[in-house]
Tab-separated table of C-alpha atoms in Angstrom:
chain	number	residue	atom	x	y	z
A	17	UNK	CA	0.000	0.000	0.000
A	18	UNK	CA	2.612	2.351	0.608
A	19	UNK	CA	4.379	1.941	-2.411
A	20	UNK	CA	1.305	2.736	-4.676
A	21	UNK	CA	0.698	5.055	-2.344
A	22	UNK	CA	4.233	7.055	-3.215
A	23	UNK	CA	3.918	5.962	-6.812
A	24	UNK	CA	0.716	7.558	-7.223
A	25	UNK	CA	1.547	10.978	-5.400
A	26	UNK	CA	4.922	11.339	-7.219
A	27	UNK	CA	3.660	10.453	-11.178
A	28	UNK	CA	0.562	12.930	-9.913
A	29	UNK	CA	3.268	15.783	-10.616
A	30	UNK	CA	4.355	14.410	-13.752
A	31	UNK	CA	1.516	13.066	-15.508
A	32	UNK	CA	2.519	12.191	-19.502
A	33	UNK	CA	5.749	14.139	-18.872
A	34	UNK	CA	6.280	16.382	-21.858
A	35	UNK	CA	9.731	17.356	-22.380
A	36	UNK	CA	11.072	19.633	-25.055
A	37	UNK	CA	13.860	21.617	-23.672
A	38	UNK	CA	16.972	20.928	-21.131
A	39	UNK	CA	15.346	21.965	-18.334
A	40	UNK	CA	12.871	19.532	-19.016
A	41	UNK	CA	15.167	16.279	-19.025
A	42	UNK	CA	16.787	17.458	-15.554
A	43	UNK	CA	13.290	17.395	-13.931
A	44	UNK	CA	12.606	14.218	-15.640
A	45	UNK	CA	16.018	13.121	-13.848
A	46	UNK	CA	15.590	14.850	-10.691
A	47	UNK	CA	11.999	12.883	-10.348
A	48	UNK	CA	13.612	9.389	-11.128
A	49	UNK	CA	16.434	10.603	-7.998
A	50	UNK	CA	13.879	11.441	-5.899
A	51	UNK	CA	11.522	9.193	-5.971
A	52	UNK	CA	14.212	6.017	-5.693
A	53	UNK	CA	15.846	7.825	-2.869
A	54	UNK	CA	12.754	8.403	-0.803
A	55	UNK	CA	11.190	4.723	-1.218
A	56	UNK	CA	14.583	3.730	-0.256
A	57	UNK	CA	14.461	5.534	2.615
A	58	UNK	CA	11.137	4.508	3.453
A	59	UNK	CA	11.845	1.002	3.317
A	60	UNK	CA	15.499	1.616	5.038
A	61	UNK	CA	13.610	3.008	8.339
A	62	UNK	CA	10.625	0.800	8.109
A	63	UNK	CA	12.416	-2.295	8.422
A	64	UNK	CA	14.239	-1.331	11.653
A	65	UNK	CA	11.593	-1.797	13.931
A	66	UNK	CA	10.474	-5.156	13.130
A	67	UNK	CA	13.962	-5.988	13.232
A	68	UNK	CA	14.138	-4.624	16.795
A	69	UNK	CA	11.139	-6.413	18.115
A	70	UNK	CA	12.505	-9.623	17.115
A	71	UNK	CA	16.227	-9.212	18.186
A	72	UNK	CA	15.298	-10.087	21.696
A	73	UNK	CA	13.557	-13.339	20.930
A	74	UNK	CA	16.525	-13.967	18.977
A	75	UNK	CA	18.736	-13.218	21.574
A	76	UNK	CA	17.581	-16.076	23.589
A	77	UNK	CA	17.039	-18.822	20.897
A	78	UNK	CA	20.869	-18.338	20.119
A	79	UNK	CA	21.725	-18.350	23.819
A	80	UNK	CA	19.682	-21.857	23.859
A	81	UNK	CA	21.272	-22.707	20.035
A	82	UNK	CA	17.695	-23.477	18.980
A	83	UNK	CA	19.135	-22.718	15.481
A	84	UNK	CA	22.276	-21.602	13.819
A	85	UNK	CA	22.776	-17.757	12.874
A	86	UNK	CA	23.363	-18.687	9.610
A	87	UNK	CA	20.360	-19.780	9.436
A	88	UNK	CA	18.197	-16.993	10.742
A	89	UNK	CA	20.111	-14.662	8.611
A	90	UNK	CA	19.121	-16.802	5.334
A	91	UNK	CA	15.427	-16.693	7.241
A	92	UNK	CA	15.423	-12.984	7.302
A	93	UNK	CA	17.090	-12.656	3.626
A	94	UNK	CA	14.337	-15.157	2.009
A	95	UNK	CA	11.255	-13.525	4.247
A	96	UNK	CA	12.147	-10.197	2.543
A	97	UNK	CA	11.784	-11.325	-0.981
A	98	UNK	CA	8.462	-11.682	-1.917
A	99	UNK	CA	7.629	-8.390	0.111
A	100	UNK	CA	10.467	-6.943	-2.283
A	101	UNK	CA	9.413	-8.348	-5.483
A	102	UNK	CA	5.322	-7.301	-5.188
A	103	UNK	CA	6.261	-3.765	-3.532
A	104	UNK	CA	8.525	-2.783	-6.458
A	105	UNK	CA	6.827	-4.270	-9.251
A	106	UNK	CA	3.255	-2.020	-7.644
A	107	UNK	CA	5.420	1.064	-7.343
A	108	UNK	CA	7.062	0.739	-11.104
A	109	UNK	CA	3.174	-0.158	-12.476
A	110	UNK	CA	1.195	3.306	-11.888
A	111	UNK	CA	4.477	5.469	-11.752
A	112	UNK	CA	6.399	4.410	-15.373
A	113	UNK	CA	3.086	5.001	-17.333
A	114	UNK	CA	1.659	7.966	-15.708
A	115	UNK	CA	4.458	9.668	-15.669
A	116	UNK	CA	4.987	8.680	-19.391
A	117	UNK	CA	8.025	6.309	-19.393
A	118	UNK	CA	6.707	4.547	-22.440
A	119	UNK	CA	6.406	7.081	-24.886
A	120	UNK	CA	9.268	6.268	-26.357
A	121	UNK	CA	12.064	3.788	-26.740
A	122	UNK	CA	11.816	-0.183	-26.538
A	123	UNK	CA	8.870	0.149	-23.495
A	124	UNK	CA	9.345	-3.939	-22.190
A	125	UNK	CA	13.266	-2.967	-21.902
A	126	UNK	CA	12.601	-0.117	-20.245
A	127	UNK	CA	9.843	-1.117	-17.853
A	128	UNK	CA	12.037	-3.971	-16.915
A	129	UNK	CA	14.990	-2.101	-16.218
A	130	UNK	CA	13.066	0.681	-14.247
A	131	UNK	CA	11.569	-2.623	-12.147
A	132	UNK	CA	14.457	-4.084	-12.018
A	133	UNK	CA	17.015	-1.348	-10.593
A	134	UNK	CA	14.050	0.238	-8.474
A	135	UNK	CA	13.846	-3.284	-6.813
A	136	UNK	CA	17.899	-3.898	-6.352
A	137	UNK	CA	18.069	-0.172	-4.982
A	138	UNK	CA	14.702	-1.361	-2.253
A	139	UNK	CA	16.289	-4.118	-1.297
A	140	UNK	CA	19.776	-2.778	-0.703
A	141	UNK	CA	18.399	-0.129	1.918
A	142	UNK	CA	16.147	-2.756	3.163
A	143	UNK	CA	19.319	-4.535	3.951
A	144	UNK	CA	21.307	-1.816	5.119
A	145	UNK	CA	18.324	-1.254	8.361
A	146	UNK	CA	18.338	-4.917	9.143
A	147	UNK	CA	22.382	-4.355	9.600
A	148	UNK	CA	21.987	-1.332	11.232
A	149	UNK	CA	19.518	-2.903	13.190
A	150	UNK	CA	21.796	-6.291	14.316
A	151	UNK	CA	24.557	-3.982	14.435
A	152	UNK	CA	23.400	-0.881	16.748
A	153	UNK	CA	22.753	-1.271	20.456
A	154	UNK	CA	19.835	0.505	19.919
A	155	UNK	CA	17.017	1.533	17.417
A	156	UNK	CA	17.465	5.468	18.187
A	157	UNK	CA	21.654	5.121	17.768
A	158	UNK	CA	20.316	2.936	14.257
A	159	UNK	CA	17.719	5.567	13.246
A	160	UNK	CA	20.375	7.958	14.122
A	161	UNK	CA	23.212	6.023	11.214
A	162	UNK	CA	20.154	5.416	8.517
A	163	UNK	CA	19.710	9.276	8.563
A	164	UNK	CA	23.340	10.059	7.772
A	165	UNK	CA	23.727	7.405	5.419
A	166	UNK	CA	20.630	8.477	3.293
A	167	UNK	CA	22.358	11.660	3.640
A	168	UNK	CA	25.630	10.547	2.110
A	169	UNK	CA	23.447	8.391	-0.484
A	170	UNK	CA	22.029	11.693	-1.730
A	171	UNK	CA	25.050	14.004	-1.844
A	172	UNK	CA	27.514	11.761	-3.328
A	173	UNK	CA	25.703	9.155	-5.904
A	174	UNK	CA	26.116	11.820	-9.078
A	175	UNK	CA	23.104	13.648	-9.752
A	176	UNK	CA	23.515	16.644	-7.276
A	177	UNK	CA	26.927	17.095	-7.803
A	178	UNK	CA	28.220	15.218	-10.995
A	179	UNK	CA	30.945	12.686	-10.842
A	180	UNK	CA	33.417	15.094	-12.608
A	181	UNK	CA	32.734	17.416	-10.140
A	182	UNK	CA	33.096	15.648	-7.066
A	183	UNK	CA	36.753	16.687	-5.321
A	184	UNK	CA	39.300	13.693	-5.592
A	185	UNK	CA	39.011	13.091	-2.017
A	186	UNK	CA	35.280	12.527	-1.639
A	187	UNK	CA	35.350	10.544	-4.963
A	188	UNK	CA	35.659	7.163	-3.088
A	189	UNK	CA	32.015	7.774	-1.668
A	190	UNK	CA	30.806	8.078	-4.895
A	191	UNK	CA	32.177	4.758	-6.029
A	192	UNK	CA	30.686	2.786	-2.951
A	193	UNK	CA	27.315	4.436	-3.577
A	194	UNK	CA	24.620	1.725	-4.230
A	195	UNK	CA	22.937	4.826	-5.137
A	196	UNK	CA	25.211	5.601	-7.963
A	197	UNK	CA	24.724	2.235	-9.818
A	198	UNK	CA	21.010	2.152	-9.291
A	199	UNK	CA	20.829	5.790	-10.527
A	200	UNK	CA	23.105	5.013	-13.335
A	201	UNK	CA	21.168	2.527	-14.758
A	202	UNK	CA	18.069	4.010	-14.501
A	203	UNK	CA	18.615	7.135	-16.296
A	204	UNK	CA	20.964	5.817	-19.042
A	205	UNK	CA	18.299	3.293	-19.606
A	206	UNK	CA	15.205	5.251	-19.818
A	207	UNK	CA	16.856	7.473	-22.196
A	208	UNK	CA	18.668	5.089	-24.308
A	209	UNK	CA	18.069	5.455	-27.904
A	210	UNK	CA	15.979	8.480	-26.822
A	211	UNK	CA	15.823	11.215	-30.012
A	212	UNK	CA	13.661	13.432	-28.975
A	213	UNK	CA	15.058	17.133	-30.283
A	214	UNK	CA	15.303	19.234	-27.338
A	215	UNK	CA	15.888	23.054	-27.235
A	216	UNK	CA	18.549	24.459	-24.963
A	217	UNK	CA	17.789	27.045	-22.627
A	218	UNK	CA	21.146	28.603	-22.715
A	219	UNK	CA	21.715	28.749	-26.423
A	220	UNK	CA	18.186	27.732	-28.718
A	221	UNK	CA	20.475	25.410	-30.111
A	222	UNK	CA	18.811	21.704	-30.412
A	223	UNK	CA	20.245	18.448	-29.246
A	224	UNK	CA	18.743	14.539	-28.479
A	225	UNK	CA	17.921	13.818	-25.195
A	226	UNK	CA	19.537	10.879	-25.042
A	227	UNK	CA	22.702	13.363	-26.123
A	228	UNK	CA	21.929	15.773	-23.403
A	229	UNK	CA	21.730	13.462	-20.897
A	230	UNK	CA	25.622	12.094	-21.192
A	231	UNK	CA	26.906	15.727	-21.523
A	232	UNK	CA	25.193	16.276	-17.866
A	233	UNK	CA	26.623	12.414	-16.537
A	234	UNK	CA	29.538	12.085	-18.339
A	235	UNK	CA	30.734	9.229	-16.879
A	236	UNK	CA	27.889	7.039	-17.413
A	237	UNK	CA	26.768	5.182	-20.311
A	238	UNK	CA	23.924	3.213	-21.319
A	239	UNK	CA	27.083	-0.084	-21.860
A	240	UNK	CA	27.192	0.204	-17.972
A	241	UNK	CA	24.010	-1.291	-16.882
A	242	UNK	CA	25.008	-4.967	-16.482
A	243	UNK	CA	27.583	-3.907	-14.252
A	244	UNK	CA	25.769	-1.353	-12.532
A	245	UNK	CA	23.415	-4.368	-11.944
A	246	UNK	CA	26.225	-7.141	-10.434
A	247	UNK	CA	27.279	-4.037	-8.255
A	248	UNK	CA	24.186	-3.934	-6.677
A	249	UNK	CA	23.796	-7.985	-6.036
A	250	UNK	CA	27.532	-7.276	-4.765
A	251	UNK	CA	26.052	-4.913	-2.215
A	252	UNK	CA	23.493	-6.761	-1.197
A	253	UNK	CA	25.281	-10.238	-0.625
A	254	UNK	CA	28.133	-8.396	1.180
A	255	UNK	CA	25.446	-6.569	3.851
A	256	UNK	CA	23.696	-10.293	4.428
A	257	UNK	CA	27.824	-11.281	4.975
A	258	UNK	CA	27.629	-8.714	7.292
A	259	UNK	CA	24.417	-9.229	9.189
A	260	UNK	CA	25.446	-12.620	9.807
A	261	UNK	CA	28.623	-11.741	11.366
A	262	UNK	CA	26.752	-8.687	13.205
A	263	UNK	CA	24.385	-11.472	14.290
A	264	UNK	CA	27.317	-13.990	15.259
A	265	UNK	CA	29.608	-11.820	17.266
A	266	UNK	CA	27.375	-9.017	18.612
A	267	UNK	CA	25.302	-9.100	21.592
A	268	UNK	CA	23.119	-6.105	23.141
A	269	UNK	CA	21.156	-7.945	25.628
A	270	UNK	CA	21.914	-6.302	29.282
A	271	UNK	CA	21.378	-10.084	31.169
């Protein structure tokens, strides 16, 4: 419910999204970055407190060794997926066609690639909570981390300040940004092969979208997307690695 909830407010704005001019593509980017950071974020801090309700159950089943952590951590990983793959596929539904996604283009590629990163980038800040949330001794000091890191997400994936922009010694935030990858392959795919003539504010003279788009992300291309995906499954297998090792060698229980 939530996510048609979001989807439904956000493509509200945007219905059959016309663009003709620059400005126009960088609100059609900015809506794609703010609507995957803010369902991220959503499902990033919603996650915490079931997490938190269980841990001291958990706590004493592993004191008893009613079950190995390994195994509660696959538990938690395999509960999560159907959740994951019905929220994201009702978010991408309503949002890619009111906003107008398949006007143009190859629409099955690009529906599935919208579902498909918007669903990676859910379920890697779904999986960052439940680590904050093993990891943290408690869910204000995790509530308090999740804030910063969507904070970190935002400034340093690409879009607010471009990669070529970024100062050398921030640029190694930007390269551990699941944000970056999800981002990346979002935009490059929805305007792949994208020749709609726009007009540029600056100058009146005309350029493709698709064109316009790489001058603004220079670093990204539409070749990336099968790696931007494998980063993401990186991401996500590395936090469960973590979780279970949170899970195995940290204790918060006061008895």
């Amino acid at each position: 419910m939530i996510s048609i909830v979001i989807a439904l407010i956000f493509s509200s704005t945007s219905v059959n999204q016309n663009y003709s001019t620059d400005v126009d593509v960088v609100a059609r980017c900015a809506l794609i970055y703010i609507t995957l950071l803010f369902v991220g974020v959503v499902g990033m801090m919603s996650v915490q407190p079931v997490v938190f309700s269980d841990r001291p159950a958990f706590y004493r089943e592993q004191f008893s060794n009613v079950y190995a952590v390994g195994l509660h951590t696959l538990a938690s990983t395999l509960v999560e997926l159907p959740y994951l793959l019905i929220s994201s596929i009702l978010f991408v539904i309503p949002f890619f066609f009111i906003v107008g996604f398949d006007n143009h283009g190859e629409v099955a590629d690009q529906f599935f690639f919208y579902w498909l990163f918007q669903g990676l980038y859910m379920s890697t800040l779904i999986f960052i909570g439940q680590f904050y949330s093993t990891a943290m001794p408690s869910e204000a000091s995790s509530q308090m981390i999740s804030g910063m890191t969507s904070t970190f997400l935002s400034l340093f994936c690409g879009f607010m300040i471009p990669s070529q922009s970024i100062p050398t010694f921030w640029l190694f935030i930007y390269w551990m940004n699941p944000l970056h990858y999800a981002l990346e392959g979002l935009i490059t795919t929805q305007f792949n092969r994208d020749h709609t003539l726009l007009t540029l504010f600056s100058s009146s003279d005309q350029m493709t979208a698709q064109d316009y788009v790489y001058t603004i992300f220079q670093q990204w291309s539409y070749k990336h997307r099968w790696v931007d995906f494998g980063v993401l499954v990186l991401f996500i297998l590395l936090l469960r690695f973590s979780t279970y090792l949170a899970s195995k060698y940290l204790r918060h229980d006061k008895r």
